[in-house]
mmCIF file of C-alpha atoms in Angstrom:
data_model
loop_
_atom_site.group_PDB
_atom_site.id
_atom_site.type_symbol
_atom_site.label_atom_id
_atom_site.label_comp_id
_atom_site.label_asym_id
_atom_site.label_seq_id
_atom_site.Cartn_x
_atom_site.Cartn_y
_atom_site.Cartn_z
ATOM 1 C CA MET A 1 -2.357 -18.008 28.093
ATOM 2 C CA LYS A 2 -3.816 -15.170 29.450
ATOM 3 C CA ASN A 3 -1.158 -12.961 27.754
ATOM 4 C CA VAL A 4 -2.442 -14.757 24.318
ATOM 5 C CA ILE A 5 -5.769 -14.936 24.938
ATOM 6 C CA ASP A 6 -5.455 -10.380 25.823
ATOM 7 C CA GLY A 7 -3.328 -10.458 22.926
ATOM 8 C CA ILE A 8 -5.359 -12.326 20.495
ATOM 9 C CA SER A 9 -8.516 -10.445 21.774
ATOM 10 C CA TYR A 10 -6.420 -7.101 20.880
ATOM 11 C CA TRP A 11 -5.593 -8.306 17.370
ATOM 12 C CA ILE A 12 -8.651 -9.126 16.274
ATOM 13 C CA TYR A 13 -11.010 -5.641 17.364
ATOM 14 C CA TYR A 14 -7.463 -3.753 16.601
ATOM 15 C CA VAL A 15 -7.210 -4.825 12.483
ATOM 16 C CA PRO A 16 -10.241 -4.955 11.391
ATOM 17 C CA LYS A 17 -10.347 -1.638 12.719
ATOM 18 C CA GLU A 18 -7.180 -0.578 10.745
ATOM 19 C CA ILE A 19 -6.870 -2.141 7.928
ATOM 20 C CA LYS A 20 -11.008 -0.296 6.926
ATOM 21 C CA ARG A 21 -8.447 2.330 7.328
ATOM 22 C CA MET A 22 -6.651 1.610 4.229
ATOM 23 C CA SER A 23 -7.577 1.811 0.961
ATOM 24 C CA GLU A 24 -7.465 -1.468 -1.775
ATOM 25 C CA ILE A 25 -4.967 -0.365 -3.656
ATOM 26 C CA ASP A 26 -2.565 -0.364 0.014
ATOM 27 C CA VAL A 27 -4.188 -3.745 1.176
ATOM 28 C CA SER A 28 -3.671 -5.546 -2.468
ATOM 29 C CA LYS A 29 -0.174 -4.182 -3.291
ATOM 30 C CA LYS A 30 2.605 -6.581 -3.781
ATOM 31 C CA PRO A 31 6.217 -5.753 -2.938
ATOM 32 C CA SER A 32 6.994 -7.999 -5.466
ATOM 33 C CA PRO A 33 5.436 -10.698 -7.741
ATOM 34 C CA THR A 34 7.018 -13.101 -5.560
ATOM 35 C CA LYS A 35 5.683 -11.023 -1.755
ATOM 36 C CA TRP A 36 2.269 -11.098 -0.749
ATOM 37 C CA SER A 37 -0.085 -8.304 -0.018
ATOM 38 C CA LYS A 38 -1.188 -7.223 3.160
ATOM 39 C CA LYS A 39 -4.537 -9.548 2.278
ATOM 40 C CA GLU A 40 -2.180 -12.175 1.509
ATOM 41 C CA ILE A 41 -0.730 -12.445 4.784
ATOM 42 C CA LEU A 42 -3.779 -11.452 6.563
ATOM 43 C CA GLY A 43 -5.303 -14.829 4.658
ATOM 44 C CA HIS A 44 -2.045 -16.550 5.296
ATOM 45 C CA LEU A 45 -2.788 -15.550 9.237
ATOM 46 C CA CYS A 46 -6.183 -16.988 8.493
ATOM 47 C CA ASP A 47 -5.342 -20.564 7.333
ATOM 48 C CA SER A 48 -2.645 -20.905 10.542
ATOM 49 C CA ALA A 49 -5.515 -20.599 12.138
ATOM 50 C CA ILE A 50 -7.147 -23.213 10.837
ATOM 51 C CA MET A 51 -4.188 -25.545 11.067
ATOM 52 C CA ASN A 52 -4.007 -24.821 14.438
ATOM 53 C CA ILE A 53 -7.655 -24.940 15.154
ATOM 54 C CA GLU A 54 -6.940 -28.834 14.660
ATOM 55 C CA ARG A 55 -3.569 -29.310 16.062
ATOM 56 C CA PHE A 56 -4.726 -27.753 19.205
ATOM 57 C CA ILE A 57 -7.533 -29.930 19.585
ATOM 58 C CA LYS A 58 -5.651 -33.159 18.206
ATOM 59 C CA ILE A 59 -2.577 -32.676 20.473
ATOM 60 C CA GLN A 60 -5.436 -32.893 23.546
ATOM 61 C CA TYR A 61 -6.144 -36.511 21.848
ATOM 62 C CA GLU A 62 -4.218 -37.833 20.007
ATOM 63 C CA LYS A 63 -1.769 -40.371 21.011
ATOM 64 C CA GLN A 64 1.745 -38.492 22.158
ATOM 65 C CA PRO A 65 3.286 -36.743 21.346
ATOM 66 C CA TYR A 66 1.340 -35.220 18.575
ATOM 67 C CA VAL A 67 3.309 -35.433 14.851
ATOM 68 C CA LEU A 68 2.282 -32.001 13.435
ATOM 69 C CA PRO A 69 1.063 -32.149 10.008
ATOM 70 C CA THR A 70 2.160 -29.750 7.822
ATOM 71 C CA TYR A 71 1.414 -27.613 5.466
ATOM 72 C CA ASN A 72 2.772 -25.858 2.084
ATOM 73 C CA GLN A 73 2.106 -21.658 3.162
ATOM 74 C CA ASN A 74 1.839 -20.731 -0.381
ATOM 75 C CA GLU A 75 0.131 -23.038 -1.627
ATOM 76 C CA TRP A 76 -2.660 -23.034 0.396
ATOM 77 C CA VAL A 77 -2.345 -18.575 0.011
ATOM 78 C CA ALA A 78 -2.943 -18.879 -3.536
ATOM 79 C CA LYS A 79 -5.162 -21.430 -3.818
ATOM 80 C CA GLN A 80 -7.250 -19.921 -1.055
ATOM 81 C CA ASN A 81 -6.883 -16.747 -3.795
ATOM 82 C CA TYR A 82 -7.166 -14.023 -0.956
ATOM 83 C CA GLN A 83 -5.840 -11.859 -3.300
ATOM 84 C CA ASP A 84 -8.943 -11.314 -5.003
ATOM 85 C CA THR A 85 -10.739 -12.116 -2.177
ATOM 86 C CA PRO A 86 -12.913 -8.561 -0.443
ATOM 87 C CA ILE A 87 -10.739 -7.397 2.174
ATOM 88 C CA GLU A 88 -14.170 -7.437 3.782
ATOM 89 C CA GLU A 89 -14.278 -11.449 3.863
ATOM 90 C CA ILE A 90 -10.903 -11.943 4.175
ATOM 91 C CA LEU A 91 -11.661 -9.472 7.693
ATOM 92 C CA THR A 92 -14.382 -11.399 9.077
ATOM 93 C CA LEU A 93 -13.301 -14.767 8.332
ATOM 94 C CA PHE A 94 -10.380 -13.457 10.927
ATOM 95 C CA TYR A 95 -12.191 -12.752 13.493
ATOM 96 C CA VAL A 96 -14.071 -15.489 13.495
ATOM 97 C CA LEU A 97 -10.973 -18.155 13.356
ATOM 98 C CA ASN A 98 -9.289 -16.584 15.974
ATOM 99 C CA LYS A 99 -12.378 -16.259 18.288
ATOM 100 C CA GLN A 100 -12.746 -19.856 18.302
ATOM 101 C CA ILE A 101 -9.197 -20.004 19.446
ATOM 102 C CA ILE A 102 -9.351 -18.073 21.715
ATOM 103 C CA ALA A 103 -12.500 -20.499 23.179
ATOM 104 C CA ILE A 104 -10.428 -23.374 22.264
ATOM 105 C CA ILE A 105 -7.868 -21.921 24.573
ATOM 106 C CA ASN A 106 -10.038 -20.684 27.003
ATOM 107 C CA ASN A 107 -11.503 -24.924 27.361
ATOM 108 C CA ILE A 108 -7.576 -26.792 27.628
ATOM 109 C CA PRO A 109 -7.038 -28.389 30.783
ATOM 110 C CA ASP A 110 -4.446 -26.756 33.189
ATOM 111 C CA GLU A 111 -2.173 -30.532 32.649
ATOM 112 C CA LYS A 112 -2.940 -30.267 28.863
ATOM 113 C CA ARG A 113 -1.422 -27.090 28.063
ATOM 114 C CA ALA A 114 2.501 -29.989 29.059
ATOM 115 C CA TYR A 115 1.099 -33.013 26.123
ATOM 116 C CA LEU A 116 3.652 -32.944 24.004
ATOM 117 C CA CYS A 117 3.781 -32.510 19.911
ATOM 118 C CA ASP A 118 6.070 -33.343 17.482
ATOM 119 C CA ILE A 119 7.074 -29.931 15.500
ATOM 120 C CA GLY A 120 8.967 -31.393 13.094
ATOM 121 C CA ASN A 121 12.801 -33.412 13.068
ATOM 122 C CA ASN A 122 11.227 -35.401 16.347
ATOM 123 C CA GLU A 123 11.796 -31.589 18.413
ATOM 124 C CA LEU A 124 9.106 -31.678 20.879
ATOM 125 C CA LYS A 125 7.521 -28.736 22.323
ATOM 126 C CA THR A 126 4.776 -28.411 24.627
ATOM 127 C CA LEU A 127 1.120 -27.655 23.720
ATOM 128 C CA GLU A 128 1.739 -24.127 25.904
ATOM 129 C CA TRP A 129 4.209 -23.330 23.787
ATOM 130 C CA LEU A 130 2.527 -24.167 20.096
ATOM 131 C CA ILE A 131 -0.575 -21.626 21.366
ATOM 132 C CA GLN A 132 2.361 -18.925 22.045
ATOM 133 C CA ASP A 133 4.265 -19.830 19.148
ATOM 134 C CA TYR A 134 1.150 -19.563 17.184
ATOM 135 C CA TYR A 135 0.674 -15.677 18.408
ATOM 136 C CA ASP A 136 3.968 -14.974 18.584
ATOM 137 C CA HIS A 137 4.098 -15.910 14.641
ATOM 138 C CA MET A 138 0.789 -13.645 13.943
ATOM 139 C CA GLU A 139 1.841 -11.117 15.970
ATOM 140 C CA HIS A 140 5.314 -11.157 13.987
ATOM 141 C CA HIS A 141 2.861 -10.680 10.543
ATOM 142 C CA LEU A 142 0.693 -7.958 11.764
ATOM 143 C CA LYS A 143 3.698 -6.172 13.208
ATOM 144 C CA LYS A 144 6.112 -6.011 10.702
ATOM 145 C CA GLN A 145 4.554 -7.031 7.998
ATOM 146 C CA ILE A 146 1.017 -4.961 7.860
ATOM 147 C CA PHE A 147 1.434 -2.676 10.668
ATOM 148 C CA LYS A 148 5.158 -1.274 9.915
#
């Protein structure tokens, strides 16, 4: 898990520094009416952190396998209205949520990393897999969509 913690730590300092170099037009521009702007992508990563904070905690004490609740990512981004939210507020949320993710990961006992969750269609994965998947998802959006 050290690689995940180090990776998240890197991104929570890199992202604000680099986003602040971009203009409001750059972070707000939507590639098309149905695609998210950079602000909305960053907001989506905040939503992902919110969902995963709950998952990372509940998997440790709920009946196994813990069935992951799903969420409609487009509705979350729309209802949170990230497009009209100042980028500074989204950056603060991104930082704080991911600092909390790091704290949660640091406090997971080794034996609980093997606890199981159902990610859908009765596909079982470990908590450790889910944590790595969270990080991979974050990095995908940052590298392929925000800082491409």
